[in-house]
Amino acid sequence: MSRITLRQLLDHAAEHDYGVPAFNINNIEQALAIMEAAEAVDAPVILQVSRGARSYARDIMLAKMIAALEELYPAIPICVHQDHGNEDATCLSAIQHGFTSVMMDGSLKADAKTPADYAYNVGITARVAAMAHAVGASVEGELGVLGSLETGQGEQEDGHGAEGTLSHDQLLTDPDQAVDFVALTKVDALAIAMGTSHGAYKFSRKPDGDILAMRVVEEIHRRLPGVHLVMHGSSSVPQELQDLFNAHGGEMPQTWGVPVDEIVRGIRHGVRKVNIDTDCRLAMAAHFRKVAQDNRAEFDPRKFLKPAMDAMRDLCRDRFERFGTAGHACAIKPVPLSEMARRYRAGALDPHFAAAA
Ligand code: G3H
Ligand code: 13P
Ligand code: ZN
């Protein structure tokens, strides 16, 4: 069995000081690109699926595709994670379809637009955590709202993201509140806000500490050394991919993402899960453009998809190597959900507030 919970995987990552990229998937091409990269470097994987991806690909397709990946890559532990669950039913139906982990994003209300207050976030996250843990699945919570410190705007990708202008108090996770939140909800991983946002347009210049507040990660890790931190909006939007996209008819305005070195710095300070979607999209789309422009007579979709998959595979491999994920798959023996449930019941997986061993 190669399906693993987020909790077991991130406990291993913390013990061995590495981070795990969580790549979004919507189709077999993205899933195979990730798995090929993982197999090449012996990395465990997190495949994460947004609500948009679930309605695009359909739950049954995703469930059977992931079962096929387990057969194709038996040596690679696979965590299947719901990205940005907006309410109980999203998270529970994901578990029904074989997900081993869910994000209950209570930083926003169920409309995935309206910033929620702290009591709402604690209430819904604790409730989902109790239900998920009862069957052994893991839970990621979020405290603080994702959005730009430059503009105060959240992002609106596929309808998910805060609307209106946010204050720095909302955009930066409060370290004291983080301690309280983890104690009250018992989440397995905590997503924090420090100036990253979803999509390609994160920063209007190479980010410094004013607009990418890595000090918040460091401060939260100092107070919660045994808790796994999650960085959302962690695409780097590589310049070479922007250039390739634009060289082949694209019109992407110049933009900056999160430098990989800053993510590596985060991994040294407790970041264990690093969410990446945009870079994979851009790698694929830049190559679609290139094929379309270089060979205007081409109409076989596979001739577009194969170079796009290869580009995504190379990007994923780079992140597995730079985050230190590579080389760890073979050492992990996935623990079944039933045993994880027993450990939660026994209190053995309650959050650690002291330094990790
Ligand atoms: O949550 C952000 C991810 O990039 C997923 O995006 O909702 O367009 O699938 P999506
Ligand atoms: P990017 O848009 O930076 O890839 O972030 C993806 C993400 O955080 C998914 O939850
Ligand atoms: Zn996210």
mmCIF file of C-alpha atoms and ligand atoms in Angstrom:
data_model
loop_
_atom_site.group_PDB
_atom_site.id
_atom_site.type_symbol
_atom_site.label_atom_id
_atom_site.label_comp_id
_atom_site.label_asym_id
_atom_site.label_seq_id
_atom_site.Cartn_x
_atom_site.Cartn_y
_atom_site.Cartn_z
ATOM 1 C CA MET A 1 0.000 0.000 0.000
ATOM 2 C CA SER A 2 1.488 3.343 -0.923
ATOM 3 C CA ARG A 3 -1.212 5.763 0.237
ATOM 4 C CA ILE A 4 -0.009 7.798 3.195
ATOM 5 C CA THR A 5 -1.531 10.396 5.489
ATOM 6 C CA LEU A 6 -0.235 13.938 5.542
ATOM 7 C CA ARG A 7 0.471 13.575 9.243
ATOM 8 C CA GLN A 8 2.739 10.568 8.865
ATOM 9 C CA LEU A 9 4.544 12.124 5.905
ATOM 10 C CA LEU A 10 5.137 15.483 7.574
ATOM 11 C CA ASP A 11 6.249 13.825 10.823
ATOM 12 C CA HIS A 12 8.888 12.034 8.733
ATOM 13 C CA ALA A 13 9.830 15.282 6.977
ATOM 14 C CA ALA A 14 10.233 17.066 10.322
ATOM 15 C CA GLU A 15 12.344 14.263 11.731
ATOM 16 C CA HIS A 16 14.647 14.405 8.703
ATOM 17 C CA ASP A 17 14.553 18.191 8.087
ATOM 18 C CA TYR A 18 12.998 18.321 4.648
ATOM 19 C CA GLY A 19 9.943 19.873 3.010
ATOM 20 C CA VAL A 20 7.402 18.259 0.688
ATOM 21 C CA PRO A 21 6.000 20.097 -2.335
ATOM 22 C CA ALA A 22 2.234 19.677 -2.654
ATOM 23 C CA PHE A 23 1.447 19.848 -6.354
ATOM 24 C CA ASN A 24 -2.104 20.406 -7.616
ATOM 25 C CA ILE A 25 -3.506 17.910 -10.097
ATOM 26 C CA ASN A 26 -6.471 18.075 -12.466
ATOM 27 C CA ASN A 27 -5.713 15.344 -15.006
ATOM 28 C CA ILE A 28 -3.512 12.343 -15.784
ATOM 29 C CA GLU A 29 -0.844 14.424 -17.472
ATOM 30 C CA GLN A 30 -0.093 16.448 -14.336
ATOM 31 C CA ALA A 31 -0.330 13.383 -12.106
ATOM 32 C CA LEU A 32 2.067 11.371 -14.284
ATOM 33 C CA ALA A 33 4.529 14.248 -14.520
ATOM 34 C CA ILE A 34 4.710 14.429 -10.710
ATOM 35 C CA MET A 35 4.988 10.675 -10.295
ATOM 36 C CA GLU A 36 7.727 10.368 -12.939
ATOM 37 C CA ALA A 37 9.725 13.042 -11.138
ATOM 38 C CA ALA A 38 9.137 11.398 -7.768
ATOM 39 C CA GLU A 39 10.199 7.994 -9.023
ATOM 40 C CA ALA A 40 13.344 9.423 -10.613
ATOM 41 C CA VAL A 41 14.524 10.877 -7.290
ATOM 42 C CA ASP A 42 12.784 8.562 -4.763
ATOM 43 C CA ALA A 43 10.570 11.290 -3.291
ATOM 44 C CA PRO A 44 7.264 10.851 -1.425
ATOM 45 C CA VAL A 45 4.474 12.956 -2.950
ATOM 46 C CA ILE A 46 1.482 15.061 -1.995
ATOM 47 C CA LEU A 47 -1.101 15.214 -4.779
ATOM 48 C CA GLN A 48 -3.561 17.938 -3.925
ATOM 49 C CA VAL A 49 -6.935 18.472 -5.472
ATOM 50 C CA SER A 50 -8.890 21.712 -5.327
ATOM 51 C CA ARG A 51 -12.678 21.955 -5.421
ATOM 52 C CA GLY A 52 -12.288 23.252 -8.972
ATOM 53 C CA ALA A 53 -10.225 20.199 -9.902
ATOM 54 C CA ARG A 54 -12.824 17.868 -8.399
ATOM 55 C CA SER A 55 -15.594 19.360 -10.474
ATOM 56 C CA TYR A 56 -13.384 19.514 -13.605
ATOM 57 C CA ALA A 57 -12.165 15.892 -13.463
ATOM 58 C CA ARG A 58 -15.023 14.379 -11.390
ATOM 59 C CA ASP A 59 -14.416 12.551 -8.121
ATOM 60 C CA ILE A 60 -14.751 9.073 -9.548
ATOM 61 C CA MET A 61 -12.132 9.738 -12.250
ATOM 62 C CA LEU A 62 -9.712 11.157 -9.729
ATOM 63 C CA ALA A 63 -10.232 8.290 -7.285
ATOM 64 C CA LYS A 64 -9.606 5.640 -9.936
ATOM 65 C CA MET A 65 -6.689 7.533 -11.429
ATOM 66 C CA ILE A 66 -4.987 7.748 -8.055
ATOM 67 C CA ALA A 67 -5.618 4.034 -7.460
ATOM 68 C CA ALA A 68 -3.887 3.403 -10.801
ATOM 69 C CA LEU A 69 -0.946 5.569 -9.767
ATOM 70 C CA GLU A 70 -0.540 3.441 -6.640
ATOM 71 C CA GLU A 71 -0.261 0.358 -8.848
ATOM 72 C CA LEU A 72 2.120 2.029 -11.271
ATOM 73 C CA TYR A 73 4.377 3.478 -8.552
ATOM 74 C CA PRO A 74 4.162 1.098 -5.562
ATOM 75 C CA ALA A 75 7.425 2.376 -4.064
ATOM 76 C CA ILE A 76 6.296 6.005 -3.820
ATOM 77 C CA PRO A 77 4.162 7.011 -0.797
ATOM 78 C CA ILE A 78 1.259 9.118 -2.082
ATOM 79 C CA CYS A 79 -0.678 11.532 0.123
ATOM 80 C CA VAL A 80 -3.980 12.581 -1.467
ATOM 81 C CA HIS A 81 -5.055 15.930 -0.077
ATOM 82 C CA GLN A 82 -8.111 18.179 -0.434
ATOM 83 C CA ASP A 83 -6.838 21.697 -1.158
ATOM 84 C CA HIS A 84 -8.836 24.581 0.408
ATOM 85 C CA GLY A 85 -11.880 22.727 1.671
ATOM 86 C CA ASN A 86 -14.574 25.345 2.279
ATOM 87 C CA GLU A 87 -16.973 23.403 4.500
ATOM 88 C CA ASP A 88 -17.493 20.081 6.292
ATOM 89 C CA ALA A 89 -19.110 18.326 3.311
ATOM 90 C CA THR A 90 -16.200 19.106 0.962
ATOM 91 C CA CYS A 91 -13.751 17.549 3.396
ATOM 92 C CA LEU A 92 -15.852 14.530 4.299
ATOM 93 C CA SER A 93 -16.728 13.687 0.697
ATOM 94 C CA ALA A 94 -13.015 13.878 -0.166
ATOM 95 C CA ILE A 95 -12.294 11.274 2.527
ATOM 96 C CA GLN A 96 -15.127 9.154 1.114
ATOM 97 C CA HIS A 97 -13.245 9.176 -2.193
ATOM 98 C CA GLY A 98 -9.985 7.967 -0.678
ATOM 99 C CA PHE A 99 -8.271 11.216 0.257
ATOM 100 C CA THR A 100 -5.959 10.726 3.244
ATOM 101 C CA SER A 101 -5.854 14.391 4.169
ATOM 102 C CA VAL A 102 -8.004 17.501 3.961
ATOM 103 C CA MET A 103 -7.502 21.208 4.313
ATOM 104 C CA MET A 104 -10.340 22.890 6.161
ATOM 105 C CA ASP A 105 -9.764 26.510 5.166
ATOM 106 C CA GLY A 106 -11.788 28.321 7.808
ATOM 107 C CA SER A 107 -9.960 31.595 7.190
ATOM 108 C CA LEU A 108 -12.788 32.238 4.716
ATOM 109 C CA LYS A 109 -16.490 31.512 5.049
ATOM 110 C CA ALA A 110 -18.066 28.705 3.002
ATOM 111 C CA ASP A 111 -18.411 31.045 -0.012
ATOM 112 C CA ALA A 112 -14.563 31.015 -0.158
ATOM 113 C CA LYS A 113 -14.668 34.819 -0.496
ATOM 114 C CA THR A 114 -15.643 36.363 2.831
ATOM 115 C CA PRO A 115 -12.941 36.543 5.521
ATOM 116 C CA ALA A 116 -14.186 34.641 8.572
ATOM 117 C CA ASP A 117 -13.728 35.644 12.202
ATOM 118 C CA TYR A 118 -11.527 33.674 14.569
ATOM 119 C CA ALA A 119 -14.382 31.931 16.398
ATOM 120 C CA TYR A 120 -15.844 30.668 13.105
ATOM 121 C CA ASN A 121 -12.437 29.397 11.986
ATOM 122 C CA VAL A 122 -11.759 27.592 15.272
ATOM 123 C CA GLY A 123 -15.249 26.067 15.348
ATOM 124 C CA ILE A 124 -15.341 24.614 11.858
ATOM 125 C CA THR A 125 -11.692 23.516 11.843
ATOM 126 C CA ALA A 126 -11.979 21.719 15.197
ATOM 127 C CA ARG A 127 -15.163 19.994 14.063
ATOM 128 C CA VAL A 128 -13.634 18.755 10.801
ATOM 129 C CA ALA A 129 -10.442 17.695 12.595
ATOM 130 C CA ALA A 130 -12.424 15.612 15.087
ATOM 131 C CA MET A 131 -14.342 13.865 12.290
ATOM 132 C CA ALA A 132 -11.298 13.306 10.058
ATOM 133 C CA HIS A 133 -9.170 12.039 12.926
ATOM 134 C CA ALA A 134 -11.907 9.588 13.908
ATOM 135 C CA VAL A 135 -11.189 7.774 10.633
ATOM 136 C CA GLY A 136 -7.431 8.418 10.636
ATOM 137 C CA ALA A 137 -7.280 11.189 8.016
ATOM 138 C CA SER A 138 -5.156 14.306 8.535
ATOM 139 C CA VAL A 139 -6.235 17.936 8.683
ATOM 140 C CA GLU A 140 -4.555 21.169 7.637
ATOM 141 C CA GLY A 141 -6.030 24.398 8.986
ATOM 142 C CA GLU A 142 -5.352 27.979 7.955
ATOM 143 C CA LEU A 143 -4.937 31.007 10.158
ATOM 144 C CA GLY A 144 -4.616 34.404 8.471
ATOM 145 C CA VAL A 145 -5.885 35.277 5.011
ATOM 146 C CA LEU A 146 -3.768 34.791 1.887
ATOM 147 C CA GLY A 147 -3.170 37.990 -0.022
ATOM 148 C CA SER A 148 -0.687 40.604 -1.112
ATOM 149 C CA LEU A 149 0.996 42.905 1.403
ATOM 150 C CA GLU A 150 1.617 45.286 -1.521
ATOM 151 C CA THR A 151 -2.006 45.730 -2.536
ATOM 152 C CA GLY A 152 -4.082 44.260 0.306
ATOM 153 C CA GLN A 153 -5.900 42.122 -2.249
ATOM 154 C CA GLY A 154 -6.644 38.425 -1.942
ATOM 155 C CA GLU A 155 -6.798 36.507 -5.128
ATOM 156 C CA GLN A 156 -9.776 35.267 -7.058
ATOM 157 C CA GLU A 157 -8.565 32.171 -8.869
ATOM 158 C CA ASP A 158 -11.576 30.179 -9.944
ATOM 159 C CA GLY A 159 -13.683 32.009 -7.397
ATOM 160 C CA HIS A 160 -11.514 31.061 -4.401
ATOM 161 C CA GLY A 161 -9.937 33.886 -2.423
ATOM 162 C CA ALA A 162 -10.788 36.850 -0.238
ATOM 163 C CA GLU A 163 -12.751 39.721 -1.715
ATOM 164 C CA GLY A 164 -12.119 43.349 -0.828
ATOM 165 C CA THR A 165 -9.073 44.986 0.694
ATOM 166 C CA LEU A 166 -7.444 43.260 3.642
ATOM 167 C CA SER A 167 -5.482 44.831 6.499
ATOM 168 C CA HIS A 168 -1.977 43.703 7.448
ATOM 169 C CA ASP A 169 -3.521 42.226 10.619
ATOM 170 C CA GLN A 170 -5.559 39.892 8.426
ATOM 171 C CA LEU A 171 -2.710 39.205 5.984
ATOM 172 C CA LEU A 172 -0.125 38.240 8.607
ATOM 173 C CA THR A 173 -0.790 35.309 10.955
ATOM 174 C CA ASP A 174 -0.559 36.337 14.602
ATOM 175 C CA PRO A 175 1.960 34.012 16.343
ATOM 176 C CA ASP A 176 0.126 34.076 19.716
ATOM 177 C CA GLN A 177 -3.157 33.254 18.027
ATOM 178 C CA ALA A 178 -1.422 30.437 16.117
ATOM 179 C CA VAL A 179 -0.550 28.705 19.398
ATOM 180 C CA ASP A 180 -4.139 29.041 20.614
ATOM 181 C CA PHE A 181 -5.545 27.878 17.252
ATOM 182 C CA VAL A 182 -3.490 24.688 17.164
ATOM 183 C CA ALA A 183 -4.362 23.884 20.783
ATOM 184 C CA LEU A 184 -8.097 24.357 20.146
ATOM 185 C CA THR A 185 -8.364 22.634 16.770
ATOM 186 C CA LYS A 186 -5.673 19.908 17.003
ATOM 187 C CA VAL A 187 -4.781 20.344 13.331
ATOM 188 C CA ASP A 188 -1.911 18.275 11.963
ATOM 189 C CA ALA A 189 -0.522 21.131 9.877
ATOM 190 C CA LEU A 190 -1.003 24.878 9.949
ATOM 191 C CA ALA A 191 -1.110 27.089 6.860
ATOM 192 C CA ILE A 192 0.007 30.604 7.668
ATOM 193 C CA ALA A 193 -0.298 33.946 5.912
ATOM 194 C CA MET A 194 2.836 36.014 5.344
ATOM 195 C CA GLY A 195 2.299 37.820 2.054
ATOM 196 C CA THR A 196 2.018 35.011 -0.462
ATOM 197 C CA SER A 197 -1.040 34.718 -2.667
ATOM 198 C CA HIS A 198 -2.251 32.288 -5.300
ATOM 199 C CA GLY A 199 -1.623 32.693 -8.998
ATOM 200 C CA ALA A 200 1.125 34.261 -11.071
ATOM 201 C CA TYR A 201 0.836 37.880 -9.922
ATOM 202 C CA LYS A 202 2.202 37.735 -6.390
ATOM 203 C CA PHE A 203 4.745 40.544 -6.297
ATOM 204 C CA SER A 204 5.441 43.571 -8.502
ATOM 205 C CA ARG A 205 9.180 43.291 -7.761
ATOM 206 C CA LYS A 206 11.636 40.743 -6.430
ATOM 207 C CA PRO A 207 10.243 40.256 -2.924
ATOM 208 C CA ASP A 208 12.043 41.489 0.164
ATOM 209 C CA GLY A 209 10.976 41.207 3.816
ATOM 210 C CA ASP A 210 8.453 44.051 3.445
ATOM 211 C CA ILE A 211 6.274 42.064 1.066
ATOM 212 C CA LEU A 212 7.268 38.452 1.842
ATOM 213 C CA ALA A 213 7.305 38.258 5.626
ATOM 214 C CA MET A 214 9.417 35.161 6.269
ATOM 215 C CA ARG A 215 9.973 36.546 9.783
ATOM 216 C CA VAL A 216 6.386 35.454 10.535
ATOM 217 C CA VAL A 217 7.304 31.855 9.674
ATOM 218 C CA GLU A 218 10.339 32.062 11.925
ATOM 219 C CA GLU A 219 8.389 33.548 14.823
ATOM 220 C CA ILE A 220 5.591 30.972 14.598
ATOM 221 C CA HIS A 221 8.125 28.139 14.395
ATOM 222 C CA ARG A 222 9.860 29.533 17.487
ATOM 223 C CA ARG A 223 6.576 29.306 19.411
ATOM 224 C CA LEU A 224 5.345 26.063 17.819
ATOM 225 C CA PRO A 225 8.492 24.076 17.058
ATOM 226 C CA GLY A 226 6.620 20.763 16.946
ATOM 227 C CA VAL A 227 3.895 21.909 14.512
ATOM 228 C CA HIS A 228 4.157 21.432 10.754
ATOM 229 C CA LEU A 229 3.800 24.719 8.865
ATOM 230 C CA VAL A 230 2.387 25.087 5.348
ATOM 231 C CA MET A 231 3.233 27.768 2.788
ATOM 232 C CA HIS A 232 0.506 28.402 0.215
ATOM 233 C CA GLY A 233 1.030 30.453 -2.916
ATOM 234 C CA SER A 234 4.587 29.131 -3.195
ATOM 235 C CA SER A 235 5.115 29.139 -6.925
ATOM 236 C CA SER A 236 8.314 30.854 -7.985
ATOM 237 C CA VAL A 237 6.964 31.907 -11.397
ATOM 238 C CA PRO A 238 10.399 31.294 -12.989
ATOM 239 C CA GLN A 239 11.619 34.030 -15.311
ATOM 240 C CA GLU A 240 12.603 31.505 -17.981
ATOM 241 C CA LEU A 241 9.029 30.183 -18.102
ATOM 242 C CA GLN A 242 7.601 33.699 -18.329
ATOM 243 C CA ASP A 243 10.062 34.375 -21.171
ATOM 244 C CA LEU A 244 9.206 31.140 -22.977
ATOM 245 C CA PHE A 245 5.479 31.848 -22.635
ATOM 246 C CA ASN A 246 5.916 35.390 -23.997
ATOM 247 C CA ALA A 247 8.320 34.339 -26.751
ATOM 248 C CA HIS A 248 5.557 32.238 -28.264
ATOM 249 C CA GLY A 249 2.715 34.693 -28.441
ATOM 250 C CA GLY A 250 1.908 34.944 -24.719
ATOM 251 C CA GLU A 251 1.177 38.290 -23.097
ATOM 252 C CA MET A 252 2.020 37.751 -19.474
ATOM 253 C CA PRO A 253 2.988 40.974 -17.689
ATOM 254 C CA GLN A 254 6.306 40.800 -15.814
ATOM 255 C CA THR A 255 5.775 39.327 -12.357
ATOM 256 C CA TRP A 256 7.668 37.831 -9.424
ATOM 257 C CA GLY A 257 6.925 34.744 -7.345
ATOM 258 C CA VAL A 258 8.399 33.279 -4.165
ATOM 259 C CA PRO A 259 12.134 32.624 -4.651
ATOM 260 C CA VAL A 260 13.015 28.964 -4.058
ATOM 261 C CA ASP A 261 15.765 30.091 -1.655
ATOM 262 C CA GLU A 262 13.118 31.737 0.559
ATOM 263 C CA ILE A 263 11.142 28.486 0.616
ATOM 264 C CA VAL A 264 14.303 26.616 1.579
ATOM 265 C CA ARG A 265 14.758 29.157 4.381
ATOM 266 C CA GLY A 266 11.168 28.408 5.449
ATOM 267 C CA ILE A 267 11.927 24.672 5.477
ATOM 268 C CA ARG A 268 14.735 25.394 7.946
ATOM 269 C CA HIS A 269 12.055 27.009 10.138
ATOM 270 C CA GLY A 270 9.348 24.360 10.241
ATOM 271 C CA VAL A 271 7.710 24.632 6.803
ATOM 272 C CA ARG A 272 6.968 21.043 5.788
ATOM 273 C CA LYS A 273 4.351 21.406 3.026
ATOM 274 C CA VAL A 274 4.861 23.796 0.112
ATOM 275 C CA ASN A 275 1.889 24.393 -2.197
ATOM 276 C CA ILE A 276 2.662 24.753 -5.898
ATOM 277 C CA ASP A 277 0.146 24.958 -8.718
ATOM 278 C CA THR A 278 0.892 28.017 -10.857
ATOM 279 C CA ASP A 279 4.447 26.922 -11.777
ATOM 280 C CA CYS A 280 3.116 23.615 -13.108
ATOM 281 C CA ARG A 281 0.410 25.407 -15.091
ATOM 282 C CA LEU A 282 2.914 27.855 -16.518
ATOM 283 C CA ALA A 283 5.429 25.131 -17.432
ATOM 284 C CA MET A 284 2.734 23.288 -19.355
ATOM 285 C CA ALA A 285 1.106 26.335 -20.953
ATOM 286 C CA ALA A 286 4.439 27.776 -22.127
ATOM 287 C CA HIS A 287 5.137 24.503 -23.928
ATOM 288 C CA PHE A 288 1.644 24.380 -25.450
ATOM 289 C CA ARG A 289 2.363 27.810 -26.901
ATOM 290 C CA LYS A 290 5.759 26.741 -28.184
ATOM 291 C CA VAL A 291 4.363 23.671 -29.983
ATOM 292 C CA ALA A 292 1.503 25.706 -31.424
ATOM 293 C CA GLN A 293 3.869 28.350 -32.772
ATOM 294 C CA ASP A 294 6.698 26.074 -33.915
ATOM 295 C CA ASN A 295 4.424 23.672 -35.733
ATOM 296 C CA ARG A 296 1.299 25.399 -36.914
ATOM 297 C CA ALA A 297 0.018 22.283 -38.682
ATOM 298 C CA GLU A 298 0.071 20.147 -35.526
ATOM 299 C CA PHE A 299 -3.286 18.916 -34.272
ATOM 300 C CA ASP A 300 -2.484 15.774 -32.256
ATOM 301 C CA PRO A 301 -3.099 16.746 -28.604
ATOM 302 C CA ARG A 302 -0.388 14.323 -27.471
ATOM 303 C CA LYS A 303 2.207 16.349 -29.366
ATOM 304 C CA PHE A 304 1.241 19.313 -27.183
ATOM 305 C CA LEU A 305 0.856 17.356 -23.960
ATOM 306 C CA LYS A 306 4.087 15.344 -24.024
ATOM 307 C CA PRO A 307 6.549 18.272 -24.040
ATOM 308 C CA ALA A 308 4.316 20.003 -21.488
ATOM 309 C CA MET A 309 4.449 16.953 -19.199
ATOM 310 C CA ASP A 310 8.216 16.724 -19.597
ATOM 311 C CA ALA A 311 8.578 20.380 -18.586
ATOM 312 C CA MET A 312 6.347 19.881 -15.560
ATOM 313 C CA ARG A 313 8.254 16.718 -14.605
ATOM 314 C CA ASP A 314 11.555 18.635 -14.686
ATOM 315 C CA LEU A 315 10.117 21.435 -12.541
ATOM 316 C CA CYS A 316 8.760 18.941 -9.976
ATOM 317 C CA ARG A 317 12.059 17.100 -9.873
ATOM 318 C CA ASP A 318 13.894 20.357 -9.204
ATOM 319 C CA ARG A 319 11.612 21.133 -6.254
ATOM 320 C CA PHE A 320 11.953 17.593 -4.824
ATOM 321 C CA GLU A 321 15.714 18.038 -4.948
ATOM 322 C CA ARG A 322 15.871 21.579 -3.589
ATOM 323 C CA PHE A 323 13.381 20.962 -0.769
ATOM 324 C CA GLY A 324 15.321 17.845 0.323
ATOM 325 C CA THR A 325 12.382 15.506 -0.416
ATOM 326 C CA ALA A 326 14.466 13.371 -2.759
ATOM 327 C CA GLY A 327 15.812 10.110 -1.391
ATOM 328 C CA HIS A 328 13.219 9.637 1.362
ATOM 329 C CA ALA A 329 10.460 7.562 -0.258
ATOM 330 C CA CYS A 330 12.149 4.205 0.284
ATOM 331 C CA ALA A 331 12.470 4.770 4.039
ATOM 332 C CA ILE A 332 8.728 5.349 4.605
ATOM 333 C CA LYS A 333 6.286 2.539 5.308
ATOM 334 C CA PRO A 334 2.755 3.980 5.160
ATOM 335 C CA VAL A 335 0.642 3.424 8.274
ATOM 336 C CA PRO A 336 -3.001 2.524 7.452
ATOM 337 C CA LEU A 337 -5.813 4.945 8.308
ATOM 338 C CA SER A 338 -7.219 2.508 10.879
ATOM 339 C CA GLU A 339 -3.974 2.588 12.842
ATOM 340 C CA MET A 340 -3.765 6.391 12.536
ATOM 341 C CA ALA A 341 -7.321 6.574 13.933
ATOM 342 C CA ARG A 342 -6.293 4.419 16.876
ATOM 343 C CA ARG A 343 -3.324 6.717 17.564
ATOM 344 C CA TYR A 344 -5.550 9.822 17.488
ATOM 345 C CA ARG A 345 -7.988 8.155 19.890
ATOM 346 C CA ALA A 346 -5.144 7.316 22.242
ATOM 347 C CA GLY A 347 -4.000 10.966 22.188
ATOM 348 C CA ALA A 348 -0.639 9.953 20.702
ATOM 349 C CA LEU A 349 -1.018 12.459 17.838
ATOM 350 C CA ASP A 350 -2.098 15.484 19.862
ATOM 351 C CA PRO A 351 -0.124 18.587 18.815
ATOM 352 C CA HIS A 352 3.361 18.942 20.299
ATOM 353 C CA PHE A 353 4.013 22.266 21.908
ATOM 354 C CA ALA A 354 7.590 21.456 22.832
ATOM 355 C CA ALA A 355 10.503 21.077 20.419
ATOM 356 C CA ALA A 356 10.222 18.131 18.060
ATOM 357 C CA ALA A 357 12.458 15.206 19.018
HETATM 358 O O1 G3H B 1 -6.003 27.066 -4.410
HETATM 359 C C1 G3H B 1 -5.332 27.347 -5.400
HETATM 360 C C2 G3H B 1 -4.915 26.370 -6.397
HETATM 361 O O2 G3H B 1 -4.051 27.007 -7.306
HETATM 362 C C3 G3H B 1 -6.067 25.672 -7.073
HETATM 363 O O3 G3H B 1 -6.600 26.450 -8.062
HETATM 364 O O4 G3H B 1 -9.079 26.334 -7.764
HETATM 365 O O5 G3H B 1 -8.040 26.952 -9.969
HETATM 366 O O6 G3H B 1 -7.925 24.608 -9.139
HETATM 367 P P1 G3H B 1 -8.016 26.068 -8.781
HETATM 368 P P1 13P B 2 0.481 28.950 -6.391
HETATM 369 O O1 13P B 2 -0.597 29.668 -7.099
HETATM 370 O O2 13P B 2 1.584 29.894 -5.943
HETATM 371 O O3 13P B 2 1.052 27.819 -7.160
HETATM 372 O O4 13P B 2 -0.135 28.353 -5.037
HETATM 373 C C1 13P B 2 -0.899 27.172 -5.046
HETATM 374 C C2 13P B 2 -1.579 26.934 -3.732
HETATM 375 O O5 13P B 2 -1.305 27.538 -2.713
HETATM 376 C C3 13P B 2 -2.633 25.897 -3.734
HETATM 377 O O6 13P B 2 -3.264 25.794 -2.492
HETATM 378 ZN ZN ZN B 3 -3.537 27.580 -1.423
#
